[in-house]
Amino acid sequence: MNAKVISIYAADTSGVCSALYELGGMTVVHDASGCNSTYATHDEPRWYDRKSMIYISALTEADAVMGNDSKFIRDVAKAAGELSPKFIAICGSPMPAMTGFDYSAAAEEIERETGLTTFFVDTNGTHSYLQGAEGAFLNIAKLFCREGKEKQANSVNIIGATPLDFSVNTSVSSIKKWLLDNGFSVQSCFAMDSSLDEISTAPQAAVSLVISSDGIAVAKYLFDTYGVPYVVGVPVGKSFSKKLSADLKRAVSEGVCINSCGEKAVENAHMIVAGESVFASSLGAELGAKTVATVGIRNSEVLSGTDIFCEEEAELEKLFSQHKTVIADPLFRPICKVASFVSLPHVAFSGRCFLKDIPDLIDKDVSKKLNL
């Protein structure tokens, strides 16, 4: 995002850490000492009440300049021997990307020394959290998902659940309850309140529900490899939730993939919703509002013909000025010269600043919740 006033989204490394946080593996970010606070305390609200094996390699200037890769490999292998993680994931920051660190070779060497499944996620700290989370989810699916028992009738994989998009409020548990109330069961959840063992059974699901842009790649993989169709959308509001439930049932019966949040009519053209592609488009569908995706998927896999993808601050300011009401993270407020600004905090954008103000909109009266 090109910006002078507003914030930027959490980096790809934070996405990796968030996606893998609860799965029992050891995540190592190749970066300078002290940078763990960025990935943990700033972007990861679970850090305060739940432990996870997330570490920094403590890369020094001498190590970077001299290419001391053996120290990284040795330290990771030693830590794994002491901690016994279920897997090892490594990812990178800008400095090792600049020096050409070979993550693939390092992962192979660590796996050979430890006997543990080891993979790398291609990050460099300059992309958004969604790219990192997508890579982490995809590696988990490819390495641990196996076709086993028969398909479980009306079972659903929830894909794309991280606190960066859904905070640590009741949203994810509300999605699970909504599924149960509509005759479905939860097969797995990538990757909140779900274990690695549960996620490994994802191929047995009848359908996947993609609730964030970082889940699209995994949903496609499960469809192409195991024939699990997917539906894209977040069950926000009463009306859109009903549509999403019907689309999930159609996907199960017909074996088709459906972009639910991309099928909408704009009735309230004066209103615009800004944010991550899937969530913003789903909320826009519920409200009959325009959507501007400021991060995430930018094409028809998620967005409708009336939706816009924009990550340039100057263009966003101009776009917002053309509408009476803007629904967005509070840190967008400085560039919103509009009659009505509706605050909807997004952890990946404003971090811990407004955690207590993030509402649970799942199957709720959105207008009442947002005081529209």
C-alpha positions as semicolon CSV with decimal commas, in nm:
position;residue;x (nm);y (nm);z (nm)
1;M;0,000;0,000;0,000
2;N;0,134;0,343;-0,101
3;A;0,054;0,573;0,192
4;K;0,163;0,893;0,364
5;V;-0,108;0,927;0,629
6;I;-0,282;0,594;0,685
7;S;-0,134;0,274;0,823
8;I;-0,018;-0,032;0,626
9;Y;-0,130;-0,391;0,662
10;A;0,054;-0,651;0,869
11;A;0,339;-0,816;0,678
12;D;0,358;-1,163;0,524
13;T;0,570;-1,290;0,813
14;S;0,291;-1,205;1,057
15;G;0,052;-1,398;0,834
16;V;0,268;-1,710;0,859
17;C;0,293;-1,686;1,237
18;S;-0,081;-1,630;1,273
19;A;-0,183;-1,913;1,040
20;L;0,035;-2,167;1,221
21;Y;-0,005;-2,038;1,575
22;E;-0,227;-2,313;1,715
23;L;-0,104;-2,616;1,518
24;G;0,179;-2,734;1,742
25;G;0,463;-2,660;1,505
26;M;0,772;-2,444;1,549
27;T;0,776;-2,128;1,335
28;V;1,113;-1,958;1,285
29;V;1,140;-1,615;1,126
30;H;1,489;-1,546;0,990
31;D;1,532;-1,192;1,117
32;A;1,723;-0,971;1,358
33;S;1,696;-1,013;1,734
34;G;1,408;-0,819;1,890
35;C;1,178;-0,835;1,588
36;N;0,967;-1,107;1,748
37;S;0,758;-0,834;1,909
38;T;0,631;-0,734;1,565
39;Y;0,503;-1,080;1,478
40;A;0,385;-1,167;1,827
41;T;0,272;-0,888;2,057
42;H;0,173;-0,636;1,788
43;D;-0,005;-0,860;1,533
44;E;-0,100;-1,163;1,743
45;P;-0,358;-1,110;2,021
46;R;-0,339;-1,477;2,125
47;W;0,016;-1,415;2,245
48;Y;-0,113;-1,287;2,578
49;D;-0,299;-1,600;2,689
50;R;-0,177;-1,891;2,475
51;K;0,173;-2,020;2,414
52;S;0,314;-2,098;2,071
53;M;0,660;-2,189;1,942
54;I;0,737;-1,876;1,741
55;Y;1,102;-1,774;1,730
56;I;1,343;-1,531;1,570
57;S;1,677;-1,652;1,437
58;A;1,856;-1,344;1,580
59;L;2,027;-1,274;1,250
60;T;2,333;-1,052;1,300
61;E;2,501;-0,822;1,052
62;A;2,804;-1,050;1,040
63;D;2,588;-1,358;0,975
64;A;2,410;-1,180;0,692
65;V;2,725;-1,046;0,529
66;M;2,927;-1,365;0,566
67;G;2,640;-1,601;0,480
68;N;2,664;-1,801;0,800
69;D;2,374;-2,032;0,712
70;S;2,506;-2,320;0,921
71;K;2,438;-2,124;1,243
72;F;2,070;-2,086;1,147
73;I;2,037;-2,456;1,063
74;R;2,219;-2,563;1,379
75;D;2,014;-2,338;1,609
76;V;1,680;-2,448;1,459
77;A;1,772;-2,817;1,482
78;K;1,885;-2,779;1,843
79;A;1,567;-2,598;1,946
80;A;1,352;-2,860;1,773
81;G;1,534;-3,133;1,963
82;E;1,446;-2,966;2,292
83;L;1,086;-2,871;2,206
84;S;0,965;-3,165;1,992
85;P;0,729;-2,970;1,762
86;K;0,493;-3,145;1,518
87;F;0,663;-2,968;1,226
88;I;0,903;-2,683;1,153
89;A;0,817;-2,382;0,939
90;I;1,070;-2,118;0,839
91;C;1,008;-1,785;0,672
92;G;1,206;-1,473;0,602
93;S;1,236;-1,098;0,640
94;P;1,389;-0,832;0,411
95;M;1,757;-0,881;0,505
96;P;1,796;-1,253;0,420
97;A;1,592;-1,188;0,105
98;M;1,848;-0,927;0,002
99;T;2,142;-1,159;0,070
100;G;1,984;-1,451;-0,117
101;F;1,936;-1,695;0,171
102;D;1,837;-2,038;0,033
103;Y;1,531;-2,135;0,237
104;S;1,462;-2,450;0,039
105;A;1,809;-2,591;0,104
106;A;1,795;-2,490;0,470
107;A;1,458;-2,662;0,514
108;E;1,590;-2,981;0,355
109;E;1,896;-2,979;0,582
110;I;1,689;-2,916;0,896
111;E;1,449;-3,197;0,804
112;R;1,740;-3,432;0,746
113;E;1,893;-3,348;1,084
114;T;1,571;-3,353;1,289
115;G;1,353;-3,606;1,110
116;L;1,066;-3,356;1,138
117;T;0,854;-3,233;0,848
118;T;1,009;-2,897;0,759
119;F;0,891;-2,643;0,505
120;F;0,952;-2,282;0,415
121;V;0,709;-2,008;0,323
122;D;0,843;-1,766;0,067
123;T;0,819;-1,433;0,250
124;N;1,037;-1,124;0,256
125;G;0,847;-0,891;0,487
126;T;0,726;-0,663;0,208
127;H;0,397;-0,831;0,117
128;S;0,072;-0,837;0,313
129;Y;-0,023;-1,084;0,584
130;L;-0,256;-1,261;0,340
131;Q;0,028;-1,384;0,120
132;G;0,213;-1,530;0,419
133;A;-0,096;-1,696;0,565
134;E;-0,188;-1,837;0,224
135;G;0,155;-1,996;0,187
136;A;0,140;-2,141;0,537
137;F;-0,210;-2,285;0,491
138;L;-0,118;-2,432;0,153
139;N;0,191;-2,606;0,292
140;I;-0,011;-2,753;0,577
141;A;-0,275;-2,883;0,334
142;K;-0,021;-3,037;0,097
143;L;0,192;-3,196;0,368
144;F;-0,068;-3,315;0,618
145;C;-0,404;-3,358;0,442
146;R;-0,465;-3,714;0,330
147;E;-0,763;-3,882;0,170
148;G;-0,894;-4,136;0,416
149;K;-1,249;-4,219;0,513
150;E;-1,554;-4,144;0,303
151;K;-1,688;-3,792;0,272
152;Q;-1,877;-3,672;0,577
153;A;-2,224;-3,554;0,478
154;N;-2,274;-3,176;0,508
155;S;-1,936;-3,128;0,677
156;V;-1,753;-2,799;0,619
157;N;-1,392;-2,683;0,619
158;I;-1,366;-2,322;0,738
159;I;-1,065;-2,176;0,558
160;G;-0,901;-1,842;0,632
161;A;-0,961;-1,799;1,005
162;T;-0,691;-1,593;1,174
163;P;-0,714;-1,319;1,440
164;L;-0,568;-1,078;1,185
165;D;-0,905;-1,085;1,008
166;F;-1,143;-1,209;1,279
167;S;-0,982;-1,089;1,602
168;V;-1,021;-1,303;1,912
169;N;-1,383;-1,210;1,971
170;T;-1,665;-1,460;1,916
171;S;-1,670;-1,436;1,534
172;V;-1,512;-1,775;1,453
173;S;-1,718;-1,960;1,715
174;S;-2,024;-1,779;1,580
175;I;-1,946;-1,906;1,228
176;K;-1,928;-2,260;1,367
177;K;-2,258;-2,215;1,550
178;W;-2,418;-2,068;1,238
179;L;-2,308;-2,375;1,041
180;L;-2,453;-2,609;1,302
181;D;-2,779;-2,414;1,309
182;N;-2,806;-2,455;0,931
183;G;-2,759;-2,830;0,929
184;F;-2,383;-2,851;0,875
185;S;-2,099;-2,986;1,085
186;V;-1,745;-2,851;1,110
187;Q;-1,478;-3,079;0,965
188;S;-1,181;-2,848;1,021
189;C;-1,090;-2,484;1,064
190;F;-0,780;-2,336;0,902
191;A;-0,663;-2,245;1,164
192;M;-0,834;-2,125;1,482
193;D;-0,974;-2,357;1,747
194;S;-0,881;-2,659;1,535
195;S;-0,593;-2,907;1,570
196;L;-0,349;-3,031;1,308
197;D;-0,514;-3,372;1,328
198;E;-0,854;-3,220;1,250
199;I;-0,713;-3,019;0,961
200;S;-0,555;-3,333;0,817
201;T;-0,909;-3,469;0,763
202;A;-1,010;-3,173;0,543
203;P;-1,039;-3,393;0,228
204;Q;-1,331;-3,574;0,392
205;A;-1,542;-3,257;0,403
206;A;-1,840;-3,210;0,175
207;V;-1,760;-2,843;0,111
208;S;-1,522;-2,564;0,214
209;L;-1,623;-2,215;0,327
210;V;-1,360;-1,954;0,239
211;I;-1,383;-1,658;0,477
212;S;-1,066;-1,469;0,379
213;S;-0,851;-1,418;0,070
214;D;-0,575;-1,631;0,223
215;G;-0,804;-1,935;0,201
216;I;-0,865;-1,931;-0,174
217;A;-0,547;-2,123;-0,269
218;V;-0,614;-2,401;-0,016
219;A;-0,979;-2,428;-0,123
220;K;-0,868;-2,465;-0,485
221;Y;-0,613;-2,729;-0,385
222;L;-0,873;-2,932;-0,195
223;F;-1,112;-2,904;-0,489
224;D;-0,854;-3,000;-0,755
225;T;-0,698;-3,279;-0,548
226;Y;-0,986;-3,423;-0,348
227;G;-1,297;-3,288;-0,519
228;V;-1,411;-3,070;-0,226
229;P;-1,606;-2,774;-0,371
230;Y;-1,589;-2,436;-0,202
231;V;-1,802;-2,129;-0,139
232;V;-1,655;-1,782;-0,084
233;G;-1,815;-1,551;0,172
234;V;-1,851;-1,458;0,538
235;P;-2,197;-1,506;0,698
236;V;-2,237;-1,144;0,808
237;G;-2,589;-1,012;0,853
238;K;-2,917;-1,198;0,833
239;S;-2,987;-1,174;0,460
240;F;-2,642;-1,265;0,328
241;S;-2,613;-1,548;0,581
242;K;-2,925;-1,707;0,434
243;K;-2,784;-1,679;0,083
244;L;-2,453;-1,828;0,195
245;S;-2,627;-2,122;0,360
246;A;-2,823;-2,191;0,040
247;D;-2,504;-2,169;-0,167
248;L;-2,324;-2,415;0,061
249;K;-2,609;-2,663;0,016
250;R;-2,600;-2,613;-0,362
251;A;-2,224;-2,662;-0,369
252;V;-2,264;-2,992;-0,184
253;S;-2,545;-3,122;-0,404
254;E;-2,401;-3,007;-0,739
255;G;-2,028;-3,021;-0,664
256;V;-1,976;-2,664;-0,788
257;C;-1,769;-2,374;-0,650
258;I;-1,958;-2,050;-0,578
259;N;-1,842;-1,695;-0,520
260;S;-2,132;-1,588;-0,299
261;C;-1,998;-1,247;-0,200
262;G;-1,941;-1,155;-0,565
263;E;-2,310;-1,192;-0,647
264;K;-2,471;-0,872;-0,527
265;A;-2,665;-0,567;-0,635
266;V;-2,570;-0,218;-0,520
267;E;-2,881;-0,059;-0,370
268;N;-2,714;0,193;-0,138
269;A;-2,471;0,361;-0,378
270;H;-2,400;0,633;-0,122
271;M;-2,235;0,379;0,108
272;I;-1,897;0,209;0,063
273;V;-1,730;-0,069;0,264
274;A;-1,349;-0,086;0,274
275;G;-1,126;-0,372;0,385
276;E;-1,011;-0,726;0,307
277;S;-1,171;-0,855;-0,015
278;V;-1,387;-1,141;0,116
279;F;-1,510;-0,974;0,433
280;A;-1,570;-0,632;0,278
281;S;-1,748;-0,782;-0,022
282;S;-1,967;-0,997;0,205
283;L;-2,061;-0,698;0,420
284;G;-2,125;-0,495;0,105
285;A;-2,359;-0,767;-0,017
286;E;-2,552;-0,759;0,310
287;L;-2,587;-0,380;0,303
288;G;-2,632;-0,340;-0,073
289;A;-2,327;-0,112;-0,064
290;K;-2,027;-0,065;-0,288
291;T;-1,706;-0,240;-0,188
292;V;-1,348;-0,121;-0,211
293;A;-1,102;-0,400;-0,137
294;T;-0,789;-0,246;0,010
295;V;-0,607;-0,578;0,050
296;G;-0,660;-0,934;-0,075
297;I;-0,795;-1,090;-0,394
298;R;-0,855;-0,825;-0,658
299;N;-1,048;-1,017;-0,926
300;S;-1,380;-1,191;-0,989
301;E;-1,285;-1,488;-0,769
302;V;-1,415;-1,271;-0,486
303;L;-1,522;-0,930;-0,616
304;S;-1,830;-0,843;-0,817
305;G;-1,842;-0,622;-1,125
306;T;-1,926;-0,319;-0,911
307;D;-1,649;-0,375;-0,657
308;I;-1,318;-0,190;-0,670
309;F;-0,966;-0,288;-0,566
310;C;-0,757;0,007;-0,453
311;E;-0,447;0,032;-0,235
312;E;-0,326;0,383;-0,319
313;E;-0,397;0,639;-0,048
314;A;-0,462;0,930;-0,285
315;E;-0,707;0,725;-0,492
316;L;-0,882;0,598;-0,179
317;E;-0,925;0,951;-0,046
318;K;-1,085;1,057;-0,375
319;L;-1,306;0,747;-0,382
320;F;-1,426;0,795;-0,024
321;S;-1,514;1,158;-0,094
322;Q;-1,765;1,042;-0,355
323;H;-1,979;0,865;-0,093
324;K;-2,184;0,983;0,203
325;T;-2,100;0,688;0,431
326;V;-1,772;0,500;0,464
327;I;-1,739;0,181;0,670
328;A;-1,372;0,110;0,743
329;D;-1,101;0,066;1,003
330;P;-1,064;0,379;1,222
331;L;-0,716;0,446;1,083
332;F;-0,878;0,531;0,748
333;R;-1,065;0,819;0,912
334;P;-0,798;1,087;0,840
335;I;-0,852;1,049;0,464
336;C;-1,233;1,032;0,483
337;K;-1,393;1,369;0,420
338;V;-1,746;1,231;0,441
339;A;-2,071;1,301;0,624
340;S;-2,068;0,969;0,807
341;F;-1,773;0,749;0,902
342;V;-1,857;0,410;1,055
343;S;-1,573;0,250;1,247
344;L;-1,509;-0,122;1,186
345;P;-1,163;-0,211;1,326
346;H;-0,944;-0,465;1,147
347;V;-0,657;-0,616;1,347
348;A;-0,437;-0,657;1,039
349;F;-0,458;-0,281;0,982
350;S;-0,477;-0,114;1,323
351;G;-0,331;-0,389;1,542
352;R;-0,418;-0,379;1,910
353;C;-0,551;-0,023;1,906
354;F;-0,923;-0,105;1,883
355;L;-0,943;-0,473;1,983
356;K;-1,226;-0,414;2,230
357;D;-1,432;-0,234;1,967
358;I;-1,443;-0,514;1,706
359;P;-1,803;-0,642;1,676
360;D;-1,919;-0,993;1,599
361;L;-2,135;-0,949;1,287
362;I;-2,194;-1,317;1,213
363;D;-2,565;-1,379;1,144
364;K;-2,646;-1,055;1,327
365;D;-2,846;-0,741;1,248
366;V;-2,556;-0,552;1,092
367;S;-2,733;-0,216;1,076
368;K;-2,804;-0,231;1,448
369;K;-2,454;-0,351;1,536
370;L;-2,287;-0,072;1,337
371;N;-2,542;0,192;1,430
372;L;-2,623;0,266;1,066
